[in-house]
CSV table of C-alpha atoms (C1' of nucleotides) in Angstrom, one decimal:
chain,number,residue,atom,x,y,z
A,30,UNK,CA,-0.1,0.1,-0.1
A,31,UNK,CA,1.4,3.7,-0.9
A,32,UNK,CA,0.1,6.9,0.7
A,33,UNK,CA,-2.9,8.2,-0.6
A,34,UNK,CA,-4.3,12.3,-0.7
A,35,UNK,CA,-7.2,10.9,1.5
A,36,UNK,CA,-4.4,9.7,4.1
A,37,UNK,CA,-2.9,13.5,3.8
A,38,UNK,CA,-6.1,15.2,4.1
A,39,UNK,CA,-7.1,12.9,7.5
A,40,UNK,CA,-3.6,13.8,8.7
A,41,UNK,CA,-3.7,17.7,8.6
A,42,UNK,CA,-7.0,17.8,10.1
A,43,UNK,CA,-6.1,16.2,12.9
A,44,UNK,CA,-3.1,17.6,13.2
A,45,UNK,CA,-5.0,21.3,13.0
A,46,UNK,CA,-7.7,20.3,15.3
A,47,UNK,CA,-5.6,18.3,17.4
A,48,UNK,CA,-8.3,15.3,18.0
A,49,UNK,CA,-9.0,12.6,15.8
A,50,UNK,CA,-12.6,13.0,16.2
A,51,UNK,CA,-12.5,16.6,15.8
A,52,UNK,CA,-10.8,15.8,12.5
A,53,UNK,CA,-13.2,13.5,11.5
A,54,UNK,CA,-16.5,15.7,12.0
A,55,UNK,CA,-15.0,18.3,10.2
A,56,UNK,CA,-14.5,15.5,7.2
A,57,UNK,CA,-17.8,13.9,7.9
A,58,UNK,CA,-16.2,10.6,8.3
A,59,UNK,CA,-16.1,8.4,11.4
A,60,UNK,CA,-13.3,8.8,14.1
A,61,UNK,CA,-12.6,5.3,13.3
A,62,UNK,CA,-11.9,6.1,9.5
A,63,UNK,CA,-9.6,8.7,10.5
A,64,UNK,CA,-7.6,6.8,13.3
A,65,UNK,CA,-7.2,3.8,10.4
A,66,UNK,CA,-6.0,6.9,7.8
A,67,UNK,CA,-3.5,8.0,10.5
A,68,UNK,CA,-2.2,4.3,11.4
A,69,UNK,CA,-1.7,3.2,7.9
A,70,UNK,CA,-0.1,6.7,7.7
A,71,UNK,CA,2.4,5.8,10.3
A,72,UNK,CA,2.8,2.6,9.0
A,73,UNK,CA,3.7,3.5,5.3
A,74,UNK,CA,6.3,6.4,6.5
A,75,UNK,CA,8.0,4.1,9.5
A,76,UNK,CA,7.2,6.8,12.2
A,77,UNK,CA,4.7,7.7,14.8
A,78,UNK,CA,3.3,10.8,13.5
A,79,UNK,CA,1.2,11.5,17.1
A,80,UNK,CA,1.3,11.3,20.9
A,81,UNK,CA,-1.9,9.8,22.1
A,82,UNK,CA,-3.5,11.5,25.3
A,83,UNK,CA,-6.6,11.2,27.0
A,84,UNK,CA,-8.0,14.9,25.8
A,85,UNK,CA,-6.5,14.3,21.9
A,86,UNK,CA,-3.2,13.8,20.0
A,87,UNK,CA,-0.1,15.8,19.6
A,88,UNK,CA,1.8,16.0,16.7
A,89,UNK,CA,5.4,14.2,17.3
A,90,UNK,CA,8.9,15.3,16.0
A,91,UNK,CA,8.2,13.2,13.0
A,92,UNK,CA,4.7,14.5,12.8
A,93,UNK,CA,5.6,18.4,12.5
A,94,UNK,CA,8.4,17.4,10.3
A,95,UNK,CA,5.6,15.5,7.7
A,96,UNK,CA,2.7,18.0,8.7
A,97,UNK,CA,4.8,20.8,6.7
A,98,UNK,CA,5.5,18.3,3.7
A,99,UNK,CA,1.4,17.1,4.1
A,100,UNK,CA,0.4,20.8,3.6
A,101,UNK,CA,3.0,21.5,0.7
A,102,UNK,CA,1.2,18.2,-1.2
A,103,UNK,CA,-2.4,19.6,-0.2
A,104,UNK,CA,-1.4,22.8,-1.6
A,105,UNK,CA,0.2,21.2,-4.8
A,106,UNK,CA,-2.9,19.6,-5.2
A,107,UNK,CA,-5.7,22.1,-5.0
A,108,UNK,CA,-3.3,23.9,-7.5
A,109,UNK,CA,-3.4,21.4,-10.2
A,110,UNK,CA,-7.0,20.9,-9.5
A,111,UNK,CA,-7.6,25.0,-10.1
A,112,UNK,CA,-4.5,25.2,-12.6
A,113,UNK,CA,-6.1,24.4,-16.0
A,114,UNK,CA,-9.3,26.4,-15.8
A,115,UNK,CA,-8.0,29.9,-15.7
A,116,UNK,CA,-4.0,30.0,-15.7
A,117,UNK,CA,-3.2,28.7,-19.4
A,118,UNK,CA,-4.0,32.2,-20.9
A,119,UNK,CA,-1.4,34.6,-21.9
A,120,UNK,CA,-0.6,37.5,-20.2
A,121,UNK,CA,2.5,39.7,-20.6
A,122,UNK,CA,3.7,42.5,-18.4
A,123,UNK,CA,5.0,43.7,-15.3
A,124,UNK,CA,3.8,43.7,-11.8
A,125,UNK,CA,5.8,45.2,-9.0
A,126,UNK,CA,4.9,43.4,-5.8
A,127,UNK,CA,5.9,44.6,-2.0
A,128,UNK,CA,6.5,41.9,0.9
A,129,UNK,CA,7.5,42.5,4.2
A,130,UNK,CA,10.3,40.4,5.5
A,131,UNK,CA,8.9,37.5,7.3
A,132,UNK,CA,7.1,36.6,3.7
A,133,UNK,CA,10.0,37.0,1.6
A,134,UNK,CA,11.9,34.4,3.7
A,135,UNK,CA,9.1,31.8,4.8
A,136,UNK,CA,6.1,32.3,2.4
A,137,UNK,CA,6.9,33.9,-1.1
A,138,UNK,CA,9.6,31.5,-2.8
A,139,UNK,CA,7.1,28.6,-3.7
A,140,UNK,CA,4.2,30.6,-4.3
A,141,UNK,CA,6.6,32.9,-6.9
A,142,UNK,CA,7.9,29.5,-8.6
A,143,UNK,CA,4.5,28.3,-9.1
A,144,UNK,CA,3.4,31.6,-10.5
A,145,UNK,CA,6.4,32.4,-12.7
A,146,UNK,CA,5.6,28.4,-14.0
A,147,UNK,CA,1.9,29.6,-14.9
A,148,UNK,CA,3.0,33.1,-16.4
A,149,UNK,CA,6.0,32.9,-17.9
A,150,UNK,CA,5.2,36.4,-19.7
A,151,UNK,CA,5.0,38.5,-16.4
A,152,UNK,CA,7.7,39.8,-14.8
A,153,UNK,CA,7.5,40.0,-11.0
A,154,UNK,CA,9.6,43.1,-9.5
A,155,UNK,CA,9.9,42.2,-5.8
A,156,UNK,CA,10.5,44.9,-3.2
A,157,UNK,CA,10.7,44.2,0.5
A,158,UNK,CA,9.6,47.1,2.9
A,159,UNK,CA,8.4,47.8,6.5
A,160,UNK,CA,4.9,47.5,6.9
A,161,UNK,CA,4.5,51.5,6.8
A,162,UNK,CA,6.4,51.6,3.8
A,163,UNK,CA,4.2,48.8,2.1
A,164,UNK,CA,1.1,50.9,2.7
A,165,UNK,CA,2.7,53.9,1.3
A,166,UNK,CA,3.9,52.5,-1.7
A,167,UNK,CA,0.2,50.7,-2.3
A,168,UNK,CA,-1.4,54.1,-1.9
A,169,UNK,CA,1.3,55.8,-4.2
A,170,UNK,CA,0.8,53.3,-6.4
A,171,UNK,CA,4.5,52.6,-6.5
A,172,UNK,CA,4.1,48.9,-6.1
A,173,UNK,CA,0.9,47.0,-7.7
A,174,UNK,CA,0.1,44.6,-4.7
A,175,UNK,CA,1.5,43.7,-1.5
A,176,UNK,CA,1.7,40.3,0.5
A,177,UNK,CA,2.2,41.3,3.8
A,178,UNK,CA,1.1,40.4,7.4
A,179,UNK,CA,-2.2,42.1,7.8
A,180,UNK,CA,-3.1,42.3,11.2
A,181,UNK,CA,-1.0,45.2,11.9
A,182,UNK,CA,-2.3,46.8,8.6
A,183,UNK,CA,-3.3,50.7,9.6
A,184,UNK,CA,-4.8,52.1,6.6
A,185,UNK,CA,-8.1,49.7,6.2
A,186,UNK,CA,-9.6,52.5,4.3
A,187,UNK,CA,-7.5,53.0,1.5
A,188,UNK,CA,-6.0,49.5,1.4
A,189,UNK,CA,-8.2,46.3,0.4
A,190,UNK,CA,-6.7,43.0,1.9
A,191,UNK,CA,-7.6,39.3,1.4
A,192,UNK,CA,-6.5,36.7,4.1
A,193,UNK,CA,-4.4,34.1,2.7
A,194,UNK,CA,-3.2,31.8,5.5
A,195,UNK,CA,-3.6,32.1,9.5
A,196,UNK,CA,-0.6,30.7,11.3
A,197,UNK,CA,-0.9,29.6,14.6
A,198,UNK,CA,1.6,30.9,17.3
A,199,UNK,CA,3.1,28.2,19.5
A,200,UNK,CA,5.6,28.3,22.1
A,201,UNK,CA,9.3,27.3,21.3
A,202,UNK,CA,11.6,25.9,24.0
A,203,UNK,CA,14.8,23.7,23.6
A,204,UNK,CA,14.4,19.8,24.0
A,205,UNK,CA,13.6,18.7,27.7
A,206,UNK,CA,12.7,22.0,28.8
A,207,UNK,CA,10.6,21.5,32.4
A,208,UNK,CA,7.6,23.7,30.6
A,209,UNK,CA,7.0,20.5,28.2
A,210,UNK,CA,6.1,18.2,31.1
A,211,UNK,CA,3.1,20.6,31.9
A,212,UNK,CA,-0.5,19.4,30.2
A,213,UNK,CA,-1.5,22.7,29.8
A,214,UNK,CA,0.5,26.0,29.5
A,215,UNK,CA,-0.8,29.6,29.8
A,216,UNK,CA,0.8,32.9,29.0
A,217,UNK,CA,0.9,33.1,32.6
A,218,UNK,CA,3.7,30.1,32.9
A,219,UNK,CA,5.6,32.0,30.6
A,220,UNK,CA,5.9,35.3,32.6
A,221,UNK,CA,9.0,34.3,34.5
A,222,UNK,CA,10.7,32.7,32.0
A,223,UNK,CA,13.9,34.6,29.9
A,224,UNK,CA,11.7,35.6,26.9
A,225,UNK,CA,13.5,36.1,23.2
A,226,UNK,CA,11.6,38.5,21.5
A,227,UNK,CA,11.9,38.9,17.8
A,228,UNK,CA,11.2,42.8,16.4
A,229,UNK,CA,11.2,42.2,12.8
A,230,UNK,CA,7.8,43.0,10.8
A,231,UNK,CA,6.1,44.4,14.1
A,232,UNK,CA,6.6,41.0,15.7
A,233,UNK,CA,7.1,42.8,19.3
A,234,UNK,CA,3.5,44.6,18.7
A,235,UNK,CA,2.2,41.6,17.3
A,236,UNK,CA,3.2,39.6,20.8
A,237,UNK,CA,2.0,42.6,23.0
A,238,UNK,CA,-1.5,42.3,21.5
A,239,UNK,CA,-1.7,39.0,23.5
A,240,UNK,CA,0.1,39.8,26.2
A,241,UNK,CA,-1.8,42.7,27.1
A,242,UNK,CA,-4.9,40.5,27.6
A,243,UNK,CA,-3.1,39.0,30.4
A,244,UNK,CA,-1.9,40.6,33.7
A,245,UNK,CA,1.7,39.5,32.6
A,246,UNK,CA,4.3,41.2,30.4
A,247,UNK,CA,7.3,38.3,29.1
A,248,UNK,CA,10.6,38.8,30.6
A,249,UNK,CA,12.4,39.8,28.1
A,250,UNK,CA,16.3,39.3,27.8
A,251,UNK,CA,16.8,39.9,24.4
A,252,UNK,CA,15.6,41.8,21.5
A,253,UNK,CA,16.6,40.9,17.7
A,254,UNK,CA,15.5,41.6,14.2
A,255,UNK,CA,17.3,37.9,13.5
A,256,UNK,CA,14.9,34.9,13.4
A,257,UNK,CA,18.3,32.6,13.5
A,258,UNK,CA,19.2,34.4,16.7
A,259,UNK,CA,16.0,33.5,18.3
A,260,UNK,CA,16.0,30.0,17.0
A,261,UNK,CA,19.7,29.3,18.2
A,262,UNK,CA,19.1,30.8,21.5
A,263,UNK,CA,16.2,28.7,22.0
A,264,UNK,CA,18.0,25.7,20.9
A,265,UNK,CA,20.5,26.3,23.6
A,266,UNK,CA,17.9,26.8,26.2
A,267,UNK,CA,18.9,30.6,26.9
A,268,UNK,CA,15.2,31.1,26.6
A,269,UNK,CA,11.7,30.7,25.0
A,270,UNK,CA,9.7,32.6,22.5
A,271,UNK,CA,6.3,32.3,20.7
A,272,UNK,CA,6.2,32.3,17.1
A,273,UNK,CA,4.4,31.4,14.1
A,274,UNK,CA,4.6,27.7,13.0
A,275,UNK,CA,5.2,29.7,9.4
A,276,UNK,CA,8.8,30.5,10.3
A,277,UNK,CA,9.1,27.5,12.6
A,278,UNK,CA,12.0,24.9,11.7
A,279,UNK,CA,13.0,22.3,14.2
A,280,UNK,CA,16.7,22.8,13.7
A,281,UNK,CA,19.0,25.8,14.9
A,282,UNK,CA,21.8,26.8,12.5
A,283,UNK,CA,24.1,24.8,14.9
A,284,UNK,CA,21.9,21.8,14.8
A,285,UNK,CA,20.4,21.6,17.8
A,286,UNK,CA,16.7,20.7,18.4
A,287,UNK,CA,13.7,23.3,18.9
A,288,UNK,CA,10.6,22.1,20.5
A,289,UNK,CA,7.1,23.4,20.2
A,290,UNK,CA,4.0,23.6,22.2
A,291,UNK,CA,0.5,24.7,21.9
A,292,UNK,CA,-0.4,27.4,24.4
A,293,UNK,CA,-3.9,27.0,26.4
A,294,UNK,CA,-4.3,31.0,25.9
A,295,UNK,CA,-6.0,32.6,22.9
A,296,UNK,CA,-2.6,33.6,20.9
A,297,UNK,CA,-3.7,35.5,18.0
A,298,UNK,CA,-2.6,33.7,14.6
A,299,UNK,CA,-0.2,35.4,12.1
A,300,UNK,CA,-2.4,36.4,9.4
A,301,UNK,CA,-0.6,36.5,6.0
A,302,UNK,CA,-2.6,38.5,3.3
A,303,UNK,CA,-2.8,40.1,0.1
A,304,UNK,CA,-3.6,43.7,0.0
A,305,UNK,CA,-3.7,46.2,-2.7
A,306,UNK,CA,-5.0,50.1,-3.1
A,307,UNK,CA,-9.0,49.8,-3.2
A,308,UNK,CA,-10.4,51.7,-6.3
A,309,UNK,CA,-7.7,51.2,-8.7
A,310,UNK,CA,-7.9,49.5,-11.9
A,311,UNK,CA,-4.9,46.8,-12.0
A,312,UNK,CA,-2.8,46.4,-15.0
A,313,UNK,CA,-3.6,42.7,-16.9
A,314,UNK,CA,-0.4,41.4,-15.1
A,315,UNK,CA,-1.2,42.9,-11.5
A,316,UNK,CA,-4.6,41.1,-11.8
A,317,UNK,CA,-3.2,38.2,-12.9
A,318,UNK,CA,-1.2,38.0,-10.0
A,319,UNK,CA,-3.6,39.0,-7.4
A,320,UNK,CA,-5.8,36.2,-8.9
A,321,UNK,CA,-3.4,33.3,-8.8
A,322,UNK,CA,-2.5,34.5,-5.2
A,323,UNK,CA,-6.0,34.9,-3.8
A,324,UNK,CA,-7.1,31.2,-5.9
A,325,UNK,CA,-3.5,29.4,-4.4
A,326,UNK,CA,-5.6,29.9,-0.8
A,327,UNK,CA,-8.8,29.3,-1.1
A,328,UNK,CA,-11.0,29.2,1.8
A,329,UNK,CA,-11.7,32.6,2.8
A,330,UNK,CA,-14.4,35.0,0.7
A,331,UNK,CA,-14.2,35.2,-3.0
A,332,UNK,CA,-12.9,38.5,-4.3
A,333,UNK,CA,-13.4,40.4,-7.3
A,334,UNK,CA,-10.3,42.6,-8.6
A,335,UNK,CA,-10.7,45.5,-10.6
B,26,DC,C1',-13.6,-7.8,-28.4
B,27,DA,C1',-17.4,-6.9,-25.3
B,28,DA,C1',-20.1,-8.0,-21.3
B,29,DC,C1',-20.2,-10.4,-17.4
B,30,DT,C1',-18.5,-12.5,-13.1
B,31,DC,C1',-16.0,-12.9,-9.2
B,32,DA,C1',-12.4,-11.7,-5.8
B,33,DC,C1',-9.7,-8.8,-3.6
B,34,DC,C1',-8.8,-4.3,-1.8
B,35,DA,C1',-9.1,0.1,0.3
B,36,DT,C1',-12.3,2.6,2.8
B,37,DG,C1',-15.9,3.5,5.3
B,38,DT,C1',-19.4,2.3,9.6
B,39,DT,C1',-20.9,0.4,13.7
B,40,DG,C1',-20.6,-1.3,18.2
B,41,DT,C1',-17.8,-2.1,21.7
B,42,DG,C1',-13.4,-2.3,25.2
B,43,DC,C1',-10.2,0.3,27.3
B,44,DG,C1',-7.5,4.4,29.7
B,45,DT,C1',-7.7,8.8,31.7
C,29,DA,C1',-17.4,11.3,30.0
C,30,DC,C1',-14.7,11.5,26.6
C,31,DG,C1',-11.2,10.2,23.6
C,32,DC,C1',-8.9,6.5,20.9
C,33,DA,C1',-8.2,1.9,19.6
C,34,DC,C1',-9.7,-2.5,17.3
C,35,DA,C1',-12.9,-5.9,15.6
C,36,DA,C1',-16.5,-7.2,12.5
C,37,DC,C1',-18.8,-6.4,8.6
C,38,DA,C1',-20.8,-3.5,4.1
C,39,DT,C1',-19.4,-1.1,0.3
C,40,DG,C1',-17.5,0.3,-4.1
C,41,DG,C1',-13.8,0.4,-7.1
C,42,DT,C1',-10.7,-2.6,-9.9
C,43,DG,C1',-8.3,-6.0,-12.7
C,44,DA,C1',-8.4,-10.8,-14.0
C,45,DG,C1',-10.8,-14.6,-15.7
C,46,DT,C1',-14.7,-16.5,-18.3
C,47,DT,C1',-18.0,-16.4,-21.9
C,48,DG,C1',-20.7,-15.6,-26.2
DNA sequence: CAACTCACCATGTTGTGCGT
DNA sequence: ACGCACAACATGGTGAGTTG
C-alpha cells in the first residue's frame, strides 16, 4: 500500500484540530476512519506521527516535519485541480509586488515559483519594505500589490486585503524544557521565563497584543531582528519565545533541536494577506498575479479584482 | 472484443473496550 | 464522560478470468 491523498487530508485535519474525533467531524467521516488513515500513514512512513493522550493527540517531532510536507502536497494538489481552468491564458507585463521580511523568507518562494511556471510572460519585481512603507507604496501606486502580515494593517480605508493564511503561534523551547512536561501551558506560566523577543515585521507589537490581555508581561532578555538568532538561543536553552508555525524550523543553524508546544491561551494567529489599493484598476499582469495568489489560498471570501 | 462474474482491496460504518 | 483503538462487517472500485 502507498500513501494516499485521503490519508494526507485526514492527517492535516487531525494535526490542525488536535483531536481525531474533531478531524473526523470536520471531514464528515467517522473517528475510526481517521484513526485507520493515520495508522496506515504511520505504518507507511515508518514513524509515529502523533502522541495519543486522553484529551486528544499531539504531533510528534516526525509528525511536525511531515505536516509541512503534507501541507505542500495539499497545496500542490489544489493548485493542480484549479490551474487548468484559468491559468492557461497568455498575459505579459510587469507587476511590482511589495513584501515584508517574513513573507520574503518564509512564504513567497514556493508561491512565486508556481506563478512563474503559470505566467512565464509576466515579470515580477519584488520590493522588501516595512509594513508602513508597504502601505505608502500601495497608496502612491509605486507597487501594484503586496503580500504582508495584515493584522497590523493601518490604512484599511484605502487598502483592501484578502486573508491568505492563518499561521498558529506556539511556544518554542529547547528539548527537555521543564515546561514541556506540563499538560497545559498558559502565558502566565511563561511570564517568569527568559523571553527572546523577535522584533522584525512588528513581531513585538503583535506579541504584545496577546500579552496585553493578561496581567503579565514577558521577561524579555534580548530583542533581535534575526529569526536565526532567536532559533539558536531557544535551541541552546537561553530562553523561550512564541512565534508562528510559518517561521518554525525544527533545527537551529548549529544543529540543535527546537520543540513546540501549543498554548492554552488565545494567542492570535499570524495572518498573511494579499493587499492592494482600493478603487484602482489593476494592470492585466497585476490582476493575474492577485487572482493567482488569491486562488492559491482558497477558503475565505471570494474577491473580485478591478 | 465487449459484457459479465468474481475475488480482492481500500475505505467506510457500527459497536465495543480501554485508559484517563 | 470523553477520546482513541480495534474487531466485524458493508460497500464500491478494480483487475483478472470467462463467456458468447
